[in-house]
Coordinates of C-alpha atoms in Angstrom, one line a residue:
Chain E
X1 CA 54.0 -94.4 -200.0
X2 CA 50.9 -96.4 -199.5
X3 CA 50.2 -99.8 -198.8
X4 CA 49.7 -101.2 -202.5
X5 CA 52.7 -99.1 -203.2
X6 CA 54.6 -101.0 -200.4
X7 CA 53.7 -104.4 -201.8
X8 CA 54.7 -102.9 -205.4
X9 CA 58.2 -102.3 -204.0
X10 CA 58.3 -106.2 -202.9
X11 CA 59.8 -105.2 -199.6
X12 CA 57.7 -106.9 -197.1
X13 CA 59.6 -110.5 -196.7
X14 CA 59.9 -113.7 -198.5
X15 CA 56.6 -114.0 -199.2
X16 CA 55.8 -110.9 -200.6
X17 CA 58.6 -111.7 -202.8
X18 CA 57.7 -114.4 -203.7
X19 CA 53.9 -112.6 -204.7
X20 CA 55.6 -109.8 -206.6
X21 CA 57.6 -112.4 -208.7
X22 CA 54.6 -113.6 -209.6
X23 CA 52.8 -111.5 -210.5
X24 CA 55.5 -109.4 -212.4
X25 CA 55.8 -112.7 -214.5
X26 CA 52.1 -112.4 -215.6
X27 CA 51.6 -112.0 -219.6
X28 CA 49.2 -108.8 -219.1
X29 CA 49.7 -106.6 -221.7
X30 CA 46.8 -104.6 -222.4
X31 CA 44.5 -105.6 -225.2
X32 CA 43.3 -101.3 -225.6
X33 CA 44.3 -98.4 -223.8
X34 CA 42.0 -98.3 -221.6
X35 CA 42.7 -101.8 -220.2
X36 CA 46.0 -100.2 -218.8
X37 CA 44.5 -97.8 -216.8
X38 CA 41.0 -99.6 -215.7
X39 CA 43.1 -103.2 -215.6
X40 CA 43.2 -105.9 -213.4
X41 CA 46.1 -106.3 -211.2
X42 CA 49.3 -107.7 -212.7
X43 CA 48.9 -111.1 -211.7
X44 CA 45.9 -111.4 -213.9
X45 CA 46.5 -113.2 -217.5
X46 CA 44.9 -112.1 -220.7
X47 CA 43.8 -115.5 -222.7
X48 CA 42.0 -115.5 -225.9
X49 CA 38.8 -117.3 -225.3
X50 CA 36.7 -117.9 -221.7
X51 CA 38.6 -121.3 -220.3
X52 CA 35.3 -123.4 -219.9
X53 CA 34.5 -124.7 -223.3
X54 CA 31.0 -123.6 -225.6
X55 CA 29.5 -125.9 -227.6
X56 CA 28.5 -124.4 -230.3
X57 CA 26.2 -126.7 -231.4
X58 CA 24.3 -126.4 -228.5
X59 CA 24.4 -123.1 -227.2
X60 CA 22.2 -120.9 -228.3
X61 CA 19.6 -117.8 -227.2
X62 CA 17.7 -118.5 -223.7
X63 CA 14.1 -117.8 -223.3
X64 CA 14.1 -115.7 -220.2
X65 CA 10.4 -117.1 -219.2
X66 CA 12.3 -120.5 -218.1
X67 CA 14.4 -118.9 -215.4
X68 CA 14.0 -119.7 -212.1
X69 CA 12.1 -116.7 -211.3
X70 CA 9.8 -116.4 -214.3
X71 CA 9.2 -120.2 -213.8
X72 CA 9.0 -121.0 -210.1
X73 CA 5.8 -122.7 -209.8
X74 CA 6.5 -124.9 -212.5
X75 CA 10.1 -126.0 -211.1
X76 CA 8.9 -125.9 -207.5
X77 CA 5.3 -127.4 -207.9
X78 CA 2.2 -125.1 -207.6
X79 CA 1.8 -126.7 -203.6
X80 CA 5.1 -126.5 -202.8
X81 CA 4.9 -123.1 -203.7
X82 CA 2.0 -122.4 -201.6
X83 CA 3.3 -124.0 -198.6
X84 CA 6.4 -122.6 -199.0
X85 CA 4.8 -119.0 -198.9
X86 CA 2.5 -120.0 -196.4
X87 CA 5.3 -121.0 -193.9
X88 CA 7.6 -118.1 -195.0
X89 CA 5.1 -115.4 -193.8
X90 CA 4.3 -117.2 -190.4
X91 CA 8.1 -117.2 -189.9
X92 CA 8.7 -113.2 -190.8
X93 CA 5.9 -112.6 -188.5
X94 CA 7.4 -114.6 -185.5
X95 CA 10.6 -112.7 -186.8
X96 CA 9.3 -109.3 -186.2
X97 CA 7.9 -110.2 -183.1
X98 CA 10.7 -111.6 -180.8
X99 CA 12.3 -109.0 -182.7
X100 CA 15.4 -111.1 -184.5
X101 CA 18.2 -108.5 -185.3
X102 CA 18.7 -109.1 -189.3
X103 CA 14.7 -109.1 -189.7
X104 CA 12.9 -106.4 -187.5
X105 CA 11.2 -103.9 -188.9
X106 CA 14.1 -101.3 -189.5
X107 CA 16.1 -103.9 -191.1
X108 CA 13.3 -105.0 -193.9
X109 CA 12.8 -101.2 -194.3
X110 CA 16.7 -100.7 -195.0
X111 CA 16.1 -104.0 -197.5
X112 CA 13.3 -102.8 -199.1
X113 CA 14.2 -99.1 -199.5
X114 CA 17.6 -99.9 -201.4
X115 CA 15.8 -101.6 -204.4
X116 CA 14.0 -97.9 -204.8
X117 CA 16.0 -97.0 -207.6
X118 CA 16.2 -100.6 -209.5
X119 CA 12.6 -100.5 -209.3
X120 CA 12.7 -97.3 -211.5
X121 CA 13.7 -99.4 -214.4
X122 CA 13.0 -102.7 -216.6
X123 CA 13.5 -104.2 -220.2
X124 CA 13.0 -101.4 -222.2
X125 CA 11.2 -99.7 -219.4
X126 CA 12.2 -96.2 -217.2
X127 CA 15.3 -95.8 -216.7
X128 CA 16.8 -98.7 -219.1
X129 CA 14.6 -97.3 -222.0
X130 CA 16.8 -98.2 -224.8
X131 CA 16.1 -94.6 -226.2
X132 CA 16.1 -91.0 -224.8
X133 CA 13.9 -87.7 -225.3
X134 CA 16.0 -86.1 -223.2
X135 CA 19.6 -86.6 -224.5
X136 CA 21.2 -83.7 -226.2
X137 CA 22.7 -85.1 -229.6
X138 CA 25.2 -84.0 -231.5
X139 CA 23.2 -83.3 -233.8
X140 CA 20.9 -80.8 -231.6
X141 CA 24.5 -79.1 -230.8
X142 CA 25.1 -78.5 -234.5
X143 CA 28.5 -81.2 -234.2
X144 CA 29.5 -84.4 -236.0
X145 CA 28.9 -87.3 -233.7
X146 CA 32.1 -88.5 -231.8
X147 CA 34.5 -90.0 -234.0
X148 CA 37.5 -90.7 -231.8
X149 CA 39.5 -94.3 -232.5
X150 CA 38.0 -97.5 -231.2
X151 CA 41.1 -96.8 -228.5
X152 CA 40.3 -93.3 -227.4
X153 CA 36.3 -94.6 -227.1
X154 CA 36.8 -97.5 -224.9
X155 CA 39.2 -95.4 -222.6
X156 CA 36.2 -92.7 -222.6
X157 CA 33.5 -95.0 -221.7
X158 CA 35.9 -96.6 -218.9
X159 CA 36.4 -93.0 -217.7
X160 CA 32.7 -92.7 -217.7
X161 CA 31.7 -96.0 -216.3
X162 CA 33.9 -95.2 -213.4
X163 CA 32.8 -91.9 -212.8
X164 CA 28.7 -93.5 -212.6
X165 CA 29.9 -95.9 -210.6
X166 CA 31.5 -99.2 -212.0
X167 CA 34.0 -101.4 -210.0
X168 CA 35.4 -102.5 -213.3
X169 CA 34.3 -102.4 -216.8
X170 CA 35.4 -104.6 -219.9
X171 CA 34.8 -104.0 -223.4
X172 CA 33.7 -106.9 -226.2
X173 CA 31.8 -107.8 -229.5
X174 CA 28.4 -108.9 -228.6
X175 CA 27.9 -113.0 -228.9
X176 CA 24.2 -112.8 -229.6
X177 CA 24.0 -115.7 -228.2
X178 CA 23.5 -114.8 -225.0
X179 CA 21.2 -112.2 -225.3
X180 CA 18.0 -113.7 -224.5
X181 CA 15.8 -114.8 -227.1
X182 CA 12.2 -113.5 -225.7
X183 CA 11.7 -111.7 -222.5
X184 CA 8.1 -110.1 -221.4
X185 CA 6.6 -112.2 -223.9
X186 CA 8.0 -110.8 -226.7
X187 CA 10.9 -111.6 -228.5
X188 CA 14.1 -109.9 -229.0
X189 CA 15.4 -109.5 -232.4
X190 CA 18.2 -108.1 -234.2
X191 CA 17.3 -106.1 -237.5
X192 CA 19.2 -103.4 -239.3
X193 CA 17.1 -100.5 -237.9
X194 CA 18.3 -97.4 -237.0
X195 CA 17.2 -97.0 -233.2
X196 CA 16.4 -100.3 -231.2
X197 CA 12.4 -100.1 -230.4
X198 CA 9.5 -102.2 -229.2
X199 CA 6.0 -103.5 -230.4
X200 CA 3.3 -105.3 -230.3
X201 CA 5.5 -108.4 -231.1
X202 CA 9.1 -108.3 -230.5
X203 CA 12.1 -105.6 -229.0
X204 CA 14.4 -104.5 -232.0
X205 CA 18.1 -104.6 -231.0
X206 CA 19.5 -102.8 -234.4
X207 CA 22.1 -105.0 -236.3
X208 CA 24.8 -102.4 -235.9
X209 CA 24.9 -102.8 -231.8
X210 CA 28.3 -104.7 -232.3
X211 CA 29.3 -104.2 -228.5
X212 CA 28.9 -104.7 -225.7
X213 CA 30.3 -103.3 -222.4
X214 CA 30.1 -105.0 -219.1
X215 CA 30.1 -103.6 -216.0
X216 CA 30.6 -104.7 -212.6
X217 CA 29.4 -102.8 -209.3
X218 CA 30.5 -103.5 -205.5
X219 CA 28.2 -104.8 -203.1
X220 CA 29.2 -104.3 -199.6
X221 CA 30.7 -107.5 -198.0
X222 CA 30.5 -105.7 -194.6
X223 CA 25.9 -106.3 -195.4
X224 CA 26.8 -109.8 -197.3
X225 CA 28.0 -111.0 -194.1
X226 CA 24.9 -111.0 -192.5
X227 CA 23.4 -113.6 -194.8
X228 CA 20.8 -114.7 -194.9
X229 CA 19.2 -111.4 -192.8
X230 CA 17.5 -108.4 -194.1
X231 CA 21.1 -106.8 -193.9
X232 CA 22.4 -108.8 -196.3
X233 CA 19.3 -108.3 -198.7
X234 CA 20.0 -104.4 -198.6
X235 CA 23.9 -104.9 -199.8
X236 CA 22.3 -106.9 -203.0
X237 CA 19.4 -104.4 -203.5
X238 CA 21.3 -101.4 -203.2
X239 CA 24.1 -103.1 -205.6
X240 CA 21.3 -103.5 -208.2
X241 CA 20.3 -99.7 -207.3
X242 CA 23.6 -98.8 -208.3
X243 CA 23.5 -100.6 -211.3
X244 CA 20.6 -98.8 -212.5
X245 CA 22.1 -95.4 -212.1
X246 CA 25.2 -96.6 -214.1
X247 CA 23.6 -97.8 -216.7
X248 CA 21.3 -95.1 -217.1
X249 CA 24.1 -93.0 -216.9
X250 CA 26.4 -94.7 -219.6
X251 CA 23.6 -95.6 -222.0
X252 CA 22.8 -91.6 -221.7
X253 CA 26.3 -90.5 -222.3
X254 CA 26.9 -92.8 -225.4
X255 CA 23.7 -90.6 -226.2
X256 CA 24.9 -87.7 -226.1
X257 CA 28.2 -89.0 -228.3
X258 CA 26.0 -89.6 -230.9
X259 CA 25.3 -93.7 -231.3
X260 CA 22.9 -96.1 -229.6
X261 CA 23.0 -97.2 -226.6
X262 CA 20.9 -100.5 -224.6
X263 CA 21.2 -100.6 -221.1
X264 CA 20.7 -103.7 -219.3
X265 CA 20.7 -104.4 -215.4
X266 CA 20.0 -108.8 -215.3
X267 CA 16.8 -108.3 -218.1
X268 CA 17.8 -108.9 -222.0
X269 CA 20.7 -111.1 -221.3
X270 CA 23.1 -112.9 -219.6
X271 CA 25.6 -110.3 -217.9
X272 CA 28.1 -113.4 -216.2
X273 CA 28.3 -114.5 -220.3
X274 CA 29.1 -110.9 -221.5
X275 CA 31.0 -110.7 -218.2
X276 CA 33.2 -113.3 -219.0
X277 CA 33.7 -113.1 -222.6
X278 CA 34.6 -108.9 -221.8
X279 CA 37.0 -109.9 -219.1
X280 CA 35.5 -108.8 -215.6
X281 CA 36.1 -112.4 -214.2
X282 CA 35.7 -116.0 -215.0
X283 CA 32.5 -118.4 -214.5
X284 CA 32.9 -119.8 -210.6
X285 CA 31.6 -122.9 -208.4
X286 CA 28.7 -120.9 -208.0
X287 CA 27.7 -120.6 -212.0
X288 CA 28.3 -116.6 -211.5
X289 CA 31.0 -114.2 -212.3
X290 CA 33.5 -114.2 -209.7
X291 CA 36.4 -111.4 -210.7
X292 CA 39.8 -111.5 -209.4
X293 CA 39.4 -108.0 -207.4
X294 CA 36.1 -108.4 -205.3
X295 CA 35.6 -112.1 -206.0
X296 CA 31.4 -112.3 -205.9
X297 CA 30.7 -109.7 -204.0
X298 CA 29.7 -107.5 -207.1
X299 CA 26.2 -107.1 -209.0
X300 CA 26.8 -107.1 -213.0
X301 CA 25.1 -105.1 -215.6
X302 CA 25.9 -104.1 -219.4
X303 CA 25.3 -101.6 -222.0
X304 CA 25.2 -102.5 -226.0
X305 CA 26.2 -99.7 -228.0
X306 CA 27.3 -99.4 -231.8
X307 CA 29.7 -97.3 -230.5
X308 CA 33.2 -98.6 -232.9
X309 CA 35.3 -100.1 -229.3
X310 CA 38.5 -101.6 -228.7
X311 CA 37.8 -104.6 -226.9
X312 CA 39.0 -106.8 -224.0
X313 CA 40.1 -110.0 -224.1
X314 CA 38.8 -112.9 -221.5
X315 CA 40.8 -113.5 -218.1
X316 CA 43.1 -116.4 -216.5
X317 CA 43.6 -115.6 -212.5
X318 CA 43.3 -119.5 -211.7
X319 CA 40.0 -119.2 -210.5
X320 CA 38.7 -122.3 -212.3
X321 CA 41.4 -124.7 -210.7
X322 CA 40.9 -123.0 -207.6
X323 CA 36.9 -123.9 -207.4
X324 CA 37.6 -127.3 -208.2
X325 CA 39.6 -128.1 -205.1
X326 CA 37.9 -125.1 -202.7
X327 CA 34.1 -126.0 -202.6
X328 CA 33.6 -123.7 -199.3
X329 CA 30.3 -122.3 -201.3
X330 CA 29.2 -125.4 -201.8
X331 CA 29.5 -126.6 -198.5
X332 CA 27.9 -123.5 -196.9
X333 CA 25.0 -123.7 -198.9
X334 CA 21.9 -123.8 -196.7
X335 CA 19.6 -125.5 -199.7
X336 CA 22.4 -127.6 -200.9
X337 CA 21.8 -126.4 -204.4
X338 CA 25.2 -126.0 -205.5
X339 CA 27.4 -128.6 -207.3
X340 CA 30.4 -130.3 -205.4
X341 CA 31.7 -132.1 -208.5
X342 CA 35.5 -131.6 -209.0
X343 CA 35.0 -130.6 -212.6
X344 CA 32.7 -128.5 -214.3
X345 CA 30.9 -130.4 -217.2
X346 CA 27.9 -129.8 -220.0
X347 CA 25.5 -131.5 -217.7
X348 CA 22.6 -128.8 -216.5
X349 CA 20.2 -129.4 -213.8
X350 CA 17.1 -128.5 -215.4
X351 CA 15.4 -126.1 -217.8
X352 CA 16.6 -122.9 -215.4
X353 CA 19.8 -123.6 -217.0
X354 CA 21.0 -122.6 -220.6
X355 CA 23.0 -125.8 -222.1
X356 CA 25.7 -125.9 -224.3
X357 CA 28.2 -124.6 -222.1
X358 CA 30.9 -125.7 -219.2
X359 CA 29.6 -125.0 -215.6
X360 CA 28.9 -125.9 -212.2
X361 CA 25.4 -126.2 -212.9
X362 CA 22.9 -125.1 -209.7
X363 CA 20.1 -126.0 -208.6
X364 CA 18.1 -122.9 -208.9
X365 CA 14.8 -123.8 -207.3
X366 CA 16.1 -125.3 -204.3
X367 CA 17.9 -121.7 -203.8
X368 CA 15.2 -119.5 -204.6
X369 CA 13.1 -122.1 -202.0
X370 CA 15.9 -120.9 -199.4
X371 CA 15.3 -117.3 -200.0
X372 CA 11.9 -117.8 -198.9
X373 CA 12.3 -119.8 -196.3
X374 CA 15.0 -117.4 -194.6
X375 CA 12.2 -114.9 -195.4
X376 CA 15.0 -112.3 -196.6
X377 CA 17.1 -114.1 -199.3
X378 CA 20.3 -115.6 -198.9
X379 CA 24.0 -114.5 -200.4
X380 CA 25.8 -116.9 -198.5
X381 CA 28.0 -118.0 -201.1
X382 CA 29.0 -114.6 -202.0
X383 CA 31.2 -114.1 -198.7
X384 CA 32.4 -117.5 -197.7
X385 CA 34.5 -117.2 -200.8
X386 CA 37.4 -116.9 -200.4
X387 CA 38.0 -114.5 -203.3
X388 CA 35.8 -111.5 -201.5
X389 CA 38.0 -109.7 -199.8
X390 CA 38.3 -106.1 -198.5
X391 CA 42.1 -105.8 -199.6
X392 CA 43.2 -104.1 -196.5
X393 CA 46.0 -106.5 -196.1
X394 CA 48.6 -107.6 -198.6
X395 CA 48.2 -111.1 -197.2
X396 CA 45.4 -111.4 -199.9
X397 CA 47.1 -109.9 -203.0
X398 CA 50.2 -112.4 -201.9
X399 CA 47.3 -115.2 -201.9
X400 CA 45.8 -114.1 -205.1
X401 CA 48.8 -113.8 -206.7
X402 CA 50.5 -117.1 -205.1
X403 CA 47.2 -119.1 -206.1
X404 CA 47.4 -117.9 -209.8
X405 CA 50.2 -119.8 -210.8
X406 CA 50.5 -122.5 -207.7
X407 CA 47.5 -124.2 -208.3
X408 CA 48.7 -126.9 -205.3
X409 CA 48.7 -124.3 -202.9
X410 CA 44.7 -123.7 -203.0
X411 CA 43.5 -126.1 -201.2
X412 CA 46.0 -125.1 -198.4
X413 CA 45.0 -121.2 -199.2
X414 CA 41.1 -122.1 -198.8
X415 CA 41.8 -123.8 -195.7
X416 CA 43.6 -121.0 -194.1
X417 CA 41.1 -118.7 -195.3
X418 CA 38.5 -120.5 -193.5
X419 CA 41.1 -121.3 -189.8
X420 CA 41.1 -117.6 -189.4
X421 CA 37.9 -116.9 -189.8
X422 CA 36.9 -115.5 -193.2
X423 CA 33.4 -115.9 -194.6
X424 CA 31.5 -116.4 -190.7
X425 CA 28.5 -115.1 -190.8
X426 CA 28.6 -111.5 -188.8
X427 CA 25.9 -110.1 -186.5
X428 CA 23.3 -108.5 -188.0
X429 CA 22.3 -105.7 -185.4
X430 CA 26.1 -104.9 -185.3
X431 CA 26.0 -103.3 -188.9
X432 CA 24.1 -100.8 -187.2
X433 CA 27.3 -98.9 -185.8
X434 CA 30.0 -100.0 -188.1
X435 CA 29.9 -96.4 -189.8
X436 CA 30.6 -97.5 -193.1
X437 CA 31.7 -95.6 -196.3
X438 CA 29.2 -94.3 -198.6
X439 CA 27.5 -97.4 -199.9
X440 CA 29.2 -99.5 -197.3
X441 CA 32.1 -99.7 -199.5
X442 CA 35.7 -98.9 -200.2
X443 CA 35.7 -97.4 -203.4
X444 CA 39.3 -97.5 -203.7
X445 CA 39.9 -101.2 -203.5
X446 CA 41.3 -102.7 -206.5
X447 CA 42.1 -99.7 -208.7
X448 CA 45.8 -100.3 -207.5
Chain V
X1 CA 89.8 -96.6 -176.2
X2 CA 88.1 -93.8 -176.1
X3 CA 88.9 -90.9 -174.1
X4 CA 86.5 -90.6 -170.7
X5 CA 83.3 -88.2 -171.1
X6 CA 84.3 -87.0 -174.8
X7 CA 83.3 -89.9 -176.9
X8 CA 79.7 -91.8 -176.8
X9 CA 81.0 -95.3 -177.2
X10 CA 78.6 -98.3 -179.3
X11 CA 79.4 -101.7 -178.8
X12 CA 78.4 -104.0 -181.2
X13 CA 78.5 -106.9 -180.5
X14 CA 80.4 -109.5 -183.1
X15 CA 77.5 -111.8 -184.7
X16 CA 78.0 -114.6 -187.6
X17 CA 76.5 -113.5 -191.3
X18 CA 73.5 -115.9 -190.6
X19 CA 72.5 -114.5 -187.3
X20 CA 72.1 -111.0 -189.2
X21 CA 70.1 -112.8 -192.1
X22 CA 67.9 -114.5 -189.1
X23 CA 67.6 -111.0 -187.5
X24 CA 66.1 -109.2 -191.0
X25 CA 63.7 -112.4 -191.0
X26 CA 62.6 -112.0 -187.9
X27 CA 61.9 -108.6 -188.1
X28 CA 60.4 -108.6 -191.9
X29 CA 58.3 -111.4 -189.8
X30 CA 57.3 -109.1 -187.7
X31 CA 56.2 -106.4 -190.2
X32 CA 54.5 -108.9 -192.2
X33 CA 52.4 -110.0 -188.7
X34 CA 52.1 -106.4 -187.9
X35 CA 50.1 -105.2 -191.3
X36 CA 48.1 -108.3 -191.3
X37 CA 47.1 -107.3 -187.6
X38 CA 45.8 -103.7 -188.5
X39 CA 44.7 -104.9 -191.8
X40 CA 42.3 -107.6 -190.0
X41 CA 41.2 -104.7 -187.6
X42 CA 40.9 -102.6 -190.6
X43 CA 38.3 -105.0 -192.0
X44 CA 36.6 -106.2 -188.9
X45 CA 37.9 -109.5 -189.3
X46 CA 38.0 -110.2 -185.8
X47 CA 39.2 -113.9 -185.4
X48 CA 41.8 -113.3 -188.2
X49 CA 42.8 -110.4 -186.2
X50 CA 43.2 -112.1 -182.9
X51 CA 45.1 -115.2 -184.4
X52 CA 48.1 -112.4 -186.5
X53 CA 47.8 -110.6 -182.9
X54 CA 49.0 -113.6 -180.4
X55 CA 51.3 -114.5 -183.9
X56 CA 53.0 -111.4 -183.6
X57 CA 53.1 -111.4 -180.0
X58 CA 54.5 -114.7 -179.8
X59 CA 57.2 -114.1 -182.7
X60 CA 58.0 -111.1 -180.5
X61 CA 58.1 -112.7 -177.4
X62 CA 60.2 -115.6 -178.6
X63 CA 62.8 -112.9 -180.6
X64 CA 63.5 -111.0 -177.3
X65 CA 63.6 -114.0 -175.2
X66 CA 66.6 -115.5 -177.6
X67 CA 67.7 -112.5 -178.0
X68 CA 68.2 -112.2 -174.0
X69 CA 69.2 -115.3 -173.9
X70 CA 72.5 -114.8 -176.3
X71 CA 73.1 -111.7 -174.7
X72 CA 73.2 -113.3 -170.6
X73 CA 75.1 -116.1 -172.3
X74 CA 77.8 -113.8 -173.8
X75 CA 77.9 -111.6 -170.5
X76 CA 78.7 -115.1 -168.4
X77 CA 81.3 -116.1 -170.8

């Protein structure tokens, strides 16, 4: 009997009762067969629509040229900029030399070499090409193309998924509305084509890529910690190589099943909106996914496919009441660019934002100023939550589970949380000799 | 009684129905301290380890002491 199996049993004391009541008492029946298998733990609630509301007469397609990284210099000021640049090099200089842990050479060199493999790839580009030369189709065997039920698909793409990497995968129909609207200076179009393609003018998503899948992918909390450091730089970068292979390796494999398949790493759309609407999470403090197994600590990615799925529905864990009351992200925030409001609301913060939706809305430049003025990024709000968690005490399923359906007790929980210590930042040069798992994470966490 | 050298005798000694249920508590205390403490280690969680560690020192300390204590107190009387 393992742990998870221990806590299962509820024998553990009152409060472990008191967890497994709750979460046995969880409406979580599965919405397609492969939700029973790939699901969320049991204290997790199915809902039918995303709990912040849309305004539909607002919301619409986002031109990716006004985020905060295509549009910088005109949030931030062209001087700003400059000075901001300017300082941010003297500083990784002075860095190298008194030799900071977190930001000496071997440390940027870690950072920089696990991007290697997201670099391979791009809207429409390497290895998110939206087509393949090298697939094997059905068709090239001499078979019909997979024709399994929506049920048996989405429990074969979750297989698959899994096997290429994903923390957790949800299935849903594709709102077009958050796919972006132009990216690269063309724009993105649906049109009842065969195979999505590219021009002169515009990408060509065909009409019949009804779903989408979303996918999540562990970073290490163990790098995270280090924020902001060069350490912490190489959890996000290698989290974003991951993604890359996955969706490489999904979008190939729907392929080779015979039907389309777009992958997607943070170009062509918003992942946190598919995220949500496919069940992964719900839309945190922070305006990004945060899912009820790894909290933030994961990099999102998606794959559109005309592939007939059963889908997923959206997810209740009580993260929404809990963010009002927690605000630790905020709070550690070096650039202050997150929202302490106690309620979300349709206000944004500037054009970085898409409106028409219910959010904590950030303030992006002032973050993307931090990165460069830490001179390696910052993730801080990623492990001060008090959602990412390594699991390797029951303490936090009991707290997950508790804080699901006792909204009172979360303020209580997040000031625990922070008493014994959770979300400090750890030492950089210690990461070193921590002799991590492969990809300095536990692959088993969450898959109860 | 039972004969001398044949017979391995237990005493146990007479306790109320709530003492028991404080006993299980305490020790299901215990466990619960216990796991958090290797858990902590477990993820390198250092001051959350130290604080379950003096937490299930202390609950064991203070459960043997009262323990003793009942015990001395019953020997006396």
């Amino acid at each position: 009997m393992n742990r998870r199996d221990f806590f299962k049993f509820g024998f553990g004391g009152a409060g472990l009762a008191v967890g497994s009541g709750l979460a046995s008492s969880a409406d979580n029946s599965p919405s397609s067969p492969g939700r029973s298998v790939y699901g969320h733990p049991r204290w997790v609630k199915m809902i039918p629509r995303p709990k912040l509301a849309v305004d539909d007469n607002i919301y619409s397609r986002f031109n990716a040229s006004n985020n905060v990284f295509g549009s910088f210099t005109r949030y931030y000021g062209e001087e700003n900029r400059k000075k901001l640049m300017r300082e941010s090099m003297n500083k990784t200089m002075e860095y190298y030399l008194e030799k900071r842990p977190g930001y000496r050479l071997e440390d940027r060199a870690l950072a920089d070499a696990a991007w290697v493999i997201s670099r391979l790839g791009g809207l429409n580009r390497g290895t998110r090409a939206w087509t393949s030369k090298s697939v094997r189709t059905p068709e090239q065997r001499g078979v019909e193309i997979y024709n399994g039920s929506p049920e048996e698909a989405a429990q074969l793409i979750k297989a698959a998924a899994r096997y290429f990497g994903a923390a957790t995968v949800g299935i849903t129909i594709l709102d077009r509305r958050h796919i972006h609207s132009q990216e690269r200076g063309k724009a993105i179009v649906f049109e009842p084509a065969g195979e999505p393609y590219e021009d002169e003018e515009k990408l060509v998503i065909p009409d019949k890529c009804k779903y989408a899948v979303a996918l999540s992918v562990q970073m290490s909390l163990d790098n995270l910690q280090c924020s902001p450091t060069a350490i912490s730089s190489a959890g996000s970068s290698l989290g974003y190589s991951r993604c890359e292979f996955l969706v490489a390796g999904l979008a190939q494999f729907i392929r080779g099943l015979g039907y389309v398949a777009v992958p997607s790493v943070n170009d062509l759309g918003s992942s946190v909106a598919i995220g949500v609407d496919a069940g992964l999470g719900e839309l945190g403090r922070t305006n990004r996914l945060i899912t009820p197994e790894f909290g933030p600590c994961v990099r999102l990615c998606k794959v559109l496919t005309d592939l007939p799925l059963a889908t997923d529905k959206p997810i209740d864990f009580g993260l929404l009441e809990f963010c009002k009351v927690c605000k630790r992200c905020a709070k550690a925030c070096p650039s202050n660019c997150l929202s302490f409001d106690d309620e979300p609301s349709f206000q944004v913060k500037g054009g970085w934002n898409n409106p028409g939706h219910q959010a904590w809305f950030e303030d992006a430049p002032k973050c993307l100023a931090y990165w460069q003025e830490s001179t390696s990024g910052c993730s801080i709000c990623i492990p001060v939550c008090p959602w990412s968690k390594k699991d390797k005490t029951m303490i936090h399923e009991i707290v997950k589970a508790t804080g699901a359906k006792i909204p009172a007790l979360d303020m209580f929980f997040s000031a625990m949380d922070e008493a014994f210590g959770y979300g400090r930042q750890k030492d950089a040069d210690k990461w070193w000799s921590l002799n991590l798992p492969e990809y300095g994470i536990d692959t088993t966490q969450g898959k109860g | 009684m039972a004969e001398k050298g044949k017979f391995l005798v237990v005493k146990i000694r007479k306790s109320t129905w709530f003492i028991w249920v404080l006993r299980i508590i305490w020790v299901l205390w215990l466990l619960f301290w216990a796991e958090f403490t290797v858990g902590s280690w477990e993820e390198l969680e250092r001051r959350a380890f130290v604080i379950s560690l003096v937490i299930l020192l202390l609950s064991l300390a203070v459960g043997l002491f009262l323990w003793l204590w009942g015990y001395l107190e019953h020997k006396k009387a």
